């Protein structure tokens, strides 16, 4: 008993120096992801939080200021859930987490990724709704959320994304009607197929969008 | 430039070193103050007369709790049966025979403490349930354990508030509840626990202020409140608790500054204010905390210089001031701290040169000075720092030579000095330096021969020597570094070839040898490199074909072979590298078709095949690259049309097809519409379409569906014009006929007006022809055509005509036939 407690005390004291330096906020945000996912192939093995920044970690790319710009973890057999901390990577341009087994909601905090160009979460098991906060991603060009189990309506706020070139929300469980205004005017039906409860493009100016499409 | 520096991680044997050091210093405190009273009071146990009834009651109380657990956890406590708890697992009994100790830590026990009803007459002195999966609340009946001296339930999942009743435990000297999900407040009543010496509530969700009553805990030695959400300020009196040796308040939401009174007589040994939102200068009074051995002020916003008074903390073994915004130079006095082992001053704005005194530190193992503005030479004194384990001085403005001898003791693990201005040769290293795990010297002006100046590093995991002036060939000794995951030597002067030993590096993830003078061929047996994520050989002089074995790089995400002399063809096996998102084969001498297999690279976002001799058409399969953002096919010999499958590549942001032999309409996609003329310039004249500056296409430039429609419209318009002309002609002729004489008309025919022949009164012409050929006499026979016999008819003195007598049966079919017309034309000259 005494030895056990002593050991605990010693560990507590050590923890003061073992902890990562906290200026490494981006490394911490990524490390929070590492902790939250299962990684059977060890693709995150190099993610050592005691390194001063995450720029030498594999699957992470940084810019000249050692700020994270890309996270390339597509097809990496990851399971578990995304963490809100990812929203702190304010220079992140590419968040590539497609074709994994990730589940749970898409954190609304991803709306904080103000440099994001590409958000690829396709072919995972994400549930919940598409966060309206994604409408803050004013640089977003590619939004691929297809092949998940996302439900709820497509947030109307997303039509504000003026730079959006590609939208794919097919193969989900979305409901309501398809927005047609703003940048959404150019997307074809292919962007939305296989959402059984999603109804056709809303009629602009005639009906309110929320009267069409079953979302119960 | 992608960089980072090792800083914090002490190796495991280092942990044990520190453990032993601290156990020796802290053990005395803990044992004397807390544990000893708990176990060395025979009178205490003796007072509890043991009798059968009491024992049964205790057994019943414990079994009741056991029965509230699920089957699995009951099985964990399988020895708990019968009436004598003293024989059960984890139960200790005092000399009187009554249960005094419940110690079932770290046995994988789950469940709730709710049914652990402490109202029974228990004489527990020590309760230890740590490192299990217990959940739910701490029962408020805990306040009945008036004899309890030690309570330890750390590292569980308890999720209640701290019960007020805990303050009744007037004998409690150790209380460890860290690593749970406790929320709410630290009760003000905690100040009544006069026996408390060790209190750890670290890593919970407590949200209150630190109660001022804690100033009454006059024998408090150890106080860990870190990693909560505590708010407000720290009661000043806590700093002056005369017995307090350990104080950690790290990572909270306290808004406070270090009080100037901190230096009042104090026994503080460990002070941790990591990430505390402290700002302003570090008070010089900190130098009065003489017994301090570990000082952590990291992750705050301290400004100004490091106080010189830090030199008074002569017991200091650990000094962590990184990161903050500290400026000025590192005070000489730091070098006088004879016991200092870890000095972490990184990520500040420290300037000036590294003081000579730091080289005089006796046993430093971790000097960490990266990310500052330090300049000047590394003092010669640092040549003697042979006990270094982690040496981190990157991202400064340091010049001159790297310190010598730092490898000699064989202890150095991480040597990181990137992005300075170091020049000259490397520190001498022993032939077989097995301690080194990580070397980062990138971004300097270091010089040396790779083969001669580097030793073998059997345990090396990471090496980056990029952007220096190393020369010579790749050091074959590295072929034995089987743990190597990254080998980066970009932008040096390396010559020679890539030898097959590179295939021994089976864990290699990144091989970056770009911008050197590497010659020869790519090894054909890269079998070992199947884990590669990134292969960058651009800008060298490699001249082989791209071997088909490139298809083994199935996990590779970036492949850059640009700027070499690769010839031959692009092996179709490249299509097996399905994880690629960057593929660059530009500026080579590839002379072949673009393989259709390129369409298999479905995650490709950046494809550059420019400046080669690619021939043939752009394969249709390129349209399968739906994620492609950047496409450069310029400066090749591609011909034919651009496949309509480009319409699938909606993500294209930038493309360049200039300087080829492409023709026909450009697909009408956004990327082309937005492209400048230079992206399509110098192709065949037939190239047309939507790019500004390029000529407009015929209407079939548009999609195939549109093409058909346009062709139909054109045909209709042309037919309409022809019909109208024909109709007008007939009307005009009819009018003429009324006015003209027979002779005039005949002359008109004879003048060779074809229209006059076709449109004229057939009967009259026929009579003339009969007359001229004497009823198609065989003496006027000329020959036989496909549709009939041809005769020569002399209709006037100077003009003879060929007349064809058409077979009657074919008459209906052949009128209007083009072939007849051609036959007529052919005969016109007879």
GROMACS .gro file of C-alpha atoms in nm, chain B residues 551-797:
model
  247
  767UNK     CA    1   0.405  -0.065  -5.844
  768UNK     CA    2   0.518  -0.201  -5.505
  769UNK     CA    3   0.477   0.142  -5.348
  770UNK     CA    4   0.114   0.080  -5.275
  771UNK     CA    5   0.106   0.300  -4.967
  772UNK     CA    6   0.297   0.588  -5.125
  773UNK     CA    7   0.113   0.917  -5.121
  774UNK     CA    8   0.373   1.139  -5.282
  775UNK     CA    9   0.596   1.033  -5.569
  776UNK     CA   10   0.818   1.293  -5.726
  777UNK     CA   11   1.071   1.186  -5.988
  778UNK     CA   12   1.066   1.517  -6.176
  779UNK     CA   13   1.376   1.680  -6.319
  780UNK     CA   14   1.580   1.370  -6.394
  781UNK     CA   15   1.662   1.176  -6.708
  782UNK     CA   16   1.412   0.899  -6.674
  783UNK     CA   17   1.347   0.756  -7.020
  784UNK     CA   18   1.138   0.481  -7.166
  785UNK     CA   19   0.778   0.457  -7.078
  786UNK     CA   20   0.561   0.509  -6.777
  787UNK     CA   21   0.517   0.155  -6.646
  788UNK     CA   22   0.152   0.056  -6.625
  789UNK     CA   23   0.229  -0.083  -6.278
  790UNK     CA   24   0.226   0.276  -6.159
  791UNK     CA   25  -0.149   0.234  -6.163
  792UNK     CA   26  -0.109   0.009  -5.858
  793UNK     CA   27   0.011   0.297  -5.641
  794UNK     CA   28  -0.344   0.375  -5.553
  795UNK     CA   29  -0.276   0.592  -5.251
  796UNK     CA   30  -0.091   0.857  -5.450
  797UNK     CA   31  -0.212   1.212  -5.427
  798UNK     CA   32   0.095   1.371  -5.581
  799UNK     CA   33   0.257   1.227  -5.894
  800UNK     CA   34   0.529   1.426  -6.064
  801UNK     CA   35   0.725   1.281  -6.355
  802UNK     CA   36   0.787   1.615  -6.522
  803UNK     CA   37   1.109   1.723  -6.691
  804UNK     CA   38   1.227   1.380  -6.791
  805UNK     CA   39   1.275   1.201  -7.120
  806UNK     CA   40   0.976   0.974  -7.118
  807UNK     CA   41   0.879   0.885  -7.474
  808UNK     CA   42   0.560   0.688  -7.478
  809UNK     CA   43   0.188   0.700  -7.454
  810UNK     CA   44   0.033   0.801  -7.128
  811UNK     CA   45  -0.077   0.468  -6.981
  812UNK     CA   46  -0.449   0.425  -6.937
  813UNK     CA   47  -0.377   0.277  -6.593
  814UNK     CA   48  -0.322   0.627  -6.469
  815UNK     CA   49  -0.698   0.639  -6.434
  816UNK     CA   50  -0.667   0.395  -6.141
  817UNK     CA   51  -0.506   0.660  -5.922
  818UNK     CA   52  -0.839   0.770  -5.790
  819UNK     CA   53  -0.705   0.982  -5.506
  820UNK     CA   54  -0.467   1.178  -5.724
  821UNK     CA   55  -0.497   1.550  -5.672
  822UNK     CA   56  -0.180   1.675  -5.838
  823UNK     CA   57  -0.051   1.523  -6.165
  824UNK     CA   58   0.247   1.671  -6.349
  825UNK     CA   59   0.376   1.494  -6.662
  826UNK     CA   60   0.497   1.811  -6.833
  827UNK     CA   61   0.823   1.851  -7.024
  828UNK     CA   62   0.856   1.500  -7.156
  829UNK     CA   63   0.809   1.344  -7.498
  830UNK     CA   64   0.472   1.185  -7.435
  831UNK     CA   65   0.297   1.093  -7.758
  832UNK     CA   66  -0.044   0.969  -7.858
  833UNK     CA   67  -0.374   1.077  -7.722
  834UNK     CA   68  -0.461   1.180  -7.373
  835UNK     CA   69  -0.624   0.859  -7.242
  836UNK     CA   70  -0.998   0.865  -7.187
  837UNK     CA   71  -0.936   0.710  -6.844
  838UNK     CA   72  -0.796   1.038  -6.718
  839UNK     CA   73  -1.156   1.134  -6.657
  840UNK     CA   74  -1.164   0.885  -6.370
  841UNK     CA   75  -0.941   1.120  -6.170
  842UNK     CA   76  -1.240   1.301  -6.028
  843UNK     CA   77  -1.045   1.444  -5.736
  844UNK     CA   78  -0.772   1.591  -5.953
  845UNK     CA   79  -0.703   1.957  -5.879
  846UNK     CA   80  -0.386   2.027  -6.071
  847UNK     CA   81  -0.305   1.878  -6.412
  848UNK     CA   82   0.001   1.968  -6.616
  849UNK     CA   83   0.055   1.791  -6.950
  850UNK     CA   84   0.234   2.080  -7.118
  851UNK     CA   85   0.548   2.054  -7.332
  852UNK     CA   86   0.489   1.706  -7.471
  853UNK     CA   87   0.391   1.569  -7.810
  854UNK     CA   88   0.036   1.472  -7.727
  855UNK     CA   89  -0.199   1.477  -8.023
  856UNK     CA   90  -0.561   1.425  -8.110
  857UNK     CA   91  -0.852   1.562  -7.922
  858UNK     CA   92  -0.896   1.621  -7.552
  859UNK     CA   93  -1.127   1.348  -7.424
  860UNK     CA   94  -1.476   1.450  -7.327
  861UNK     CA   95  -1.419   1.261  -6.999
  862UNK     CA   96  -1.258   1.583  -6.879
  863UNK     CA   97  -1.614   1.680  -6.801
  864UNK     CA   98  -1.592   1.450  -6.495
  865UNK     CA   99  -1.297   1.636  -6.348
  866UNK     CA  100  -1.502   1.902  -6.181
  867UNK     CA  101  -1.242   1.963  -5.913
  868UNK     CA  102  -0.974   2.087  -6.152
  869UNK     CA  103  -0.841   2.418  -6.032
  870UNK     CA  104  -0.537   2.450  -6.252
  871UNK     CA  105  -0.447   2.285  -6.578
  872UNK     CA  106  -0.194   2.328  -6.854
  873UNK     CA  107  -0.196   2.148  -7.190
  874UNK     CA  108   0.016   2.397  -7.379
  875UNK     CA  109   0.291   2.306  -7.627
  876UNK     CA  110   0.145   1.984  -7.763
  877UNK     CA  111  -0.027   1.887  -8.087
  878UNK     CA  112  -0.376   1.881  -7.952
  879UNK     CA  113  -0.669   1.986  -8.165
  880UNK     CA  114  -1.044   2.009  -8.171
  881UNK     CA  115  -1.267   2.170  -7.915
  882UNK     CA  116  -1.159   2.208  -7.558
  883UNK     CA  117  -1.407   2.056  -7.309
  884UNK     CA  118  -1.628   2.325  -7.171
  885UNK     CA  119  -1.540   2.287  -6.803
  886UNK     CA  120  -1.482   2.551  -6.542
  887UNK     CA  121  -1.108   2.489  -6.526
  888UNK     CA  122  -1.072   2.565  -6.898
  889UNK     CA  123  -1.309   2.858  -6.882
  890UNK     CA  124  -1.096   3.012  -6.609
  891UNK     CA  125  -0.763   2.918  -6.769
  892UNK     CA  126  -0.530   3.180  -6.919
  893UNK     CA  127  -0.430   3.150  -7.283
  894UNK     CA  128  -0.082   3.035  -7.183
  895UNK     CA  129  -0.238   2.713  -7.049
  896UNK     CA  130  -0.343   2.607  -7.399
  897UNK     CA  131  -0.096   2.795  -7.621
  898UNK     CA  132   0.111   2.629  -7.894
  899UNK     CA  133  -0.112   2.345  -7.998
  900UNK     CA  134  -0.253   2.262  -8.341
  901UNK     CA  135  -0.449   2.528  -8.517
  902UNK     CA  136  -0.756   2.312  -8.475
  903UNK     CA  137  -0.759   2.364  -8.099
  904UNK     CA  138  -1.046   2.589  -8.020
  905UNK     CA  139  -1.291   2.660  -7.748
  906UNK     CA  140  -1.370   2.836  -7.430
  907UNK     CA  141  -1.029   2.967  -7.328
  908UNK     CA  142  -1.004   3.343  -7.369
  909UNK     CA  143  -0.774   3.420  -7.661
  910UNK     CA  144  -0.836   3.088  -7.835
  911UNK     CA  145  -1.045   3.102  -8.150
  912UNK     CA  146  -1.409   3.005  -8.127
  913UNK     CA  147  -1.493   2.657  -8.238
  914UNK     CA  148  -1.749   2.552  -8.491
  915UNK     CA  149  -2.059   2.472  -8.301
  916UNK     CA  150  -1.955   2.113  -8.251
  917UNK     CA  151  -1.714   2.236  -7.994
  918UNK     CA  152  -1.996   2.184  -7.758
  919UNK     CA  153  -2.109   1.862  -7.621
  920UNK     CA  154  -2.191   1.574  -7.855
  921UNK     CA  155  -2.562   1.617  -7.799
  922UNK     CA  156  -2.529   1.980  -7.897
  923UNK     CA  157  -2.322   1.881  -8.199
  924UNK     CA  158  -2.595   1.665  -8.342
  925UNK     CA  159  -2.848   1.936  -8.290
  926UNK     CA  160  -2.629   2.196  -8.460
  927UNK     CA  161  -2.563   1.968  -8.757
  928UNK     CA  162  -2.935   1.912  -8.798
  929UNK     CA  163  -3.002   2.285  -8.790
  930UNK     CA  164  -2.730   2.353  -9.050
  931UNK     CA  165  -2.864   2.078  -9.279
  932UNK     CA  166  -3.214   2.220  -9.255
  933UNK     CA  167  -3.092   2.571  -9.341
  934UNK     CA  168  -2.885   2.447  -9.637
  935UNK     CA  169  -3.172   2.234  -9.767
  936UNK     CA  170  -3.406   2.529  -9.737
  937UNK     CA  171  -3.170   2.752  -9.938
  938UNK     CA  172  -3.127   2.486 -10.208
  939UNK     CA  173  -3.498   2.423 -10.236
  940UNK     CA  174  -3.569   2.796 -10.255
  941UNK     CA  175  -3.308   2.838 -10.528
  942UNK     CA  176  -3.451   2.543 -10.720
  943UNK     CA  177  -3.803   2.678 -10.692
  944UNK     CA  178  -3.693   3.029 -10.801
  945UNK     CA  179  -3.504   2.879 -11.091
  946UNK     CA  180  -3.804   2.682 -11.210
  947UNK     CA  181  -4.030   2.993 -11.193
  948UNK     CA  182  -3.773   3.202 -11.385
  949UNK     CA  183  -3.736   2.937 -11.654
  950UNK     CA  184  -4.108   2.904 -11.691
  951UNK     CA  185  -4.134   3.279 -11.750
  952UNK     CA  186  -3.846   3.267 -12.003
  953UNK     CA  187  -4.008   2.982 -12.191
  954UNK     CA  188  -4.314   3.191 -12.267
  955UNK     CA  189  -4.100   3.460 -12.432
  956UNK     CA  190  -3.844   3.251 -12.622
  957UNK     CA  191  -3.852   3.087 -12.961
  958UNK     CA  192  -3.760   2.725 -13.011
  959UNK     CA  193  -3.429   2.822 -13.174
  960UNK     CA  194  -3.331   3.049 -12.888
  961UNK     CA  195  -3.393   2.771 -12.645
  962UNK     CA  196  -3.198   2.521 -12.846
  963UNK     CA  197  -2.908   2.761 -12.861
  964UNK     CA  198  -2.931   2.812 -12.494
  965UNK     CA  199  -2.906   2.437 -12.444
  966UNK     CA  200  -2.619   2.417 -12.686
  967UNK     CA  201  -2.430   2.686 -12.494
  968UNK     CA  202  -2.386   2.419 -12.232
  969UNK     CA  203  -2.605   2.546 -11.961
  970UNK     CA  204  -2.661   2.235 -11.758
  971UNK     CA  205  -2.953   2.386 -11.585
  972UNK     CA  206  -3.109   2.451 -11.928
  973UNK     CA  207  -3.066   2.086 -12.020
  974UNK     CA  208  -3.215   1.956 -11.698
  975UNK     CA  209  -3.492   2.207 -11.684
  976UNK     CA  210  -3.594   2.224 -12.047
  977UNK     CA  211  -3.890   2.078 -12.226
  978UNK     CA  212  -3.779   1.715 -12.247
  979UNK     CA  213  -3.999   1.626 -12.537
  980UNK     CA  214  -3.841   1.883 -12.773
  981UNK     CA  215  -3.488   1.791 -12.675
  982UNK     CA  216  -3.572   1.425 -12.713
  983UNK     CA  217  -3.693   1.486 -13.074
  984UNK     CA  218  -3.369   1.667 -13.154
  985UNK     CA  219  -3.162   1.387 -13.009
  986UNK     CA  220  -3.358   1.123 -13.201
  987UNK     CA  221  -3.293   1.328 -13.514
  988UNK     CA  222  -2.921   1.364 -13.443
  989UNK     CA  223  -2.863   0.996 -13.360
  990UNK     CA  224  -3.098   0.868 -13.624
  991UNK     CA  225  -3.305   0.682 -13.371
  992UNK     CA  226  -3.005   0.576 -13.154
  993UNK     CA  227  -2.834   0.417 -13.450
  994UNK     CA  228  -2.539   0.204 -13.356
  995UNK     CA  229  -2.308   0.416 -13.571
  996UNK     CA  230  -2.338   0.689 -13.303
  997UNK     CA  231  -2.254   0.435 -13.028
  998UNK     CA  232  -1.982   0.554 -12.794
  999UNK     CA  233  -1.993   0.311 -12.507
 1000UNK     CA  234  -2.192   0.168 -12.224
 1001UNK     CA  235  -2.222   0.317 -11.869
 1002UNK     CA  236  -2.363   0.175 -11.555
 1003UNK     CA  237  -2.714   0.281 -11.631
 1004UNK     CA  238  -2.737   0.266 -12.009
 1005UNK     CA  239  -2.584   0.297 -12.357
 1006UNK     CA  240  -2.418   0.623 -12.459
 1007UNK     CA  241  -2.448   0.782 -12.802
 1008UNK     CA  242  -2.292   1.085 -12.966
 1009UNK     CA  243  -2.553   1.342 -13.067
 1010UNK     CA  244  -2.448   1.637 -13.282
 1011UNK     CA  245  -2.713   1.892 -13.209
 1012UNK     CA  246  -2.557   2.183 -13.398
 1013UNK     CA  247  -2.272   2.239 -13.634
   0.00000   0.00000   0.00000
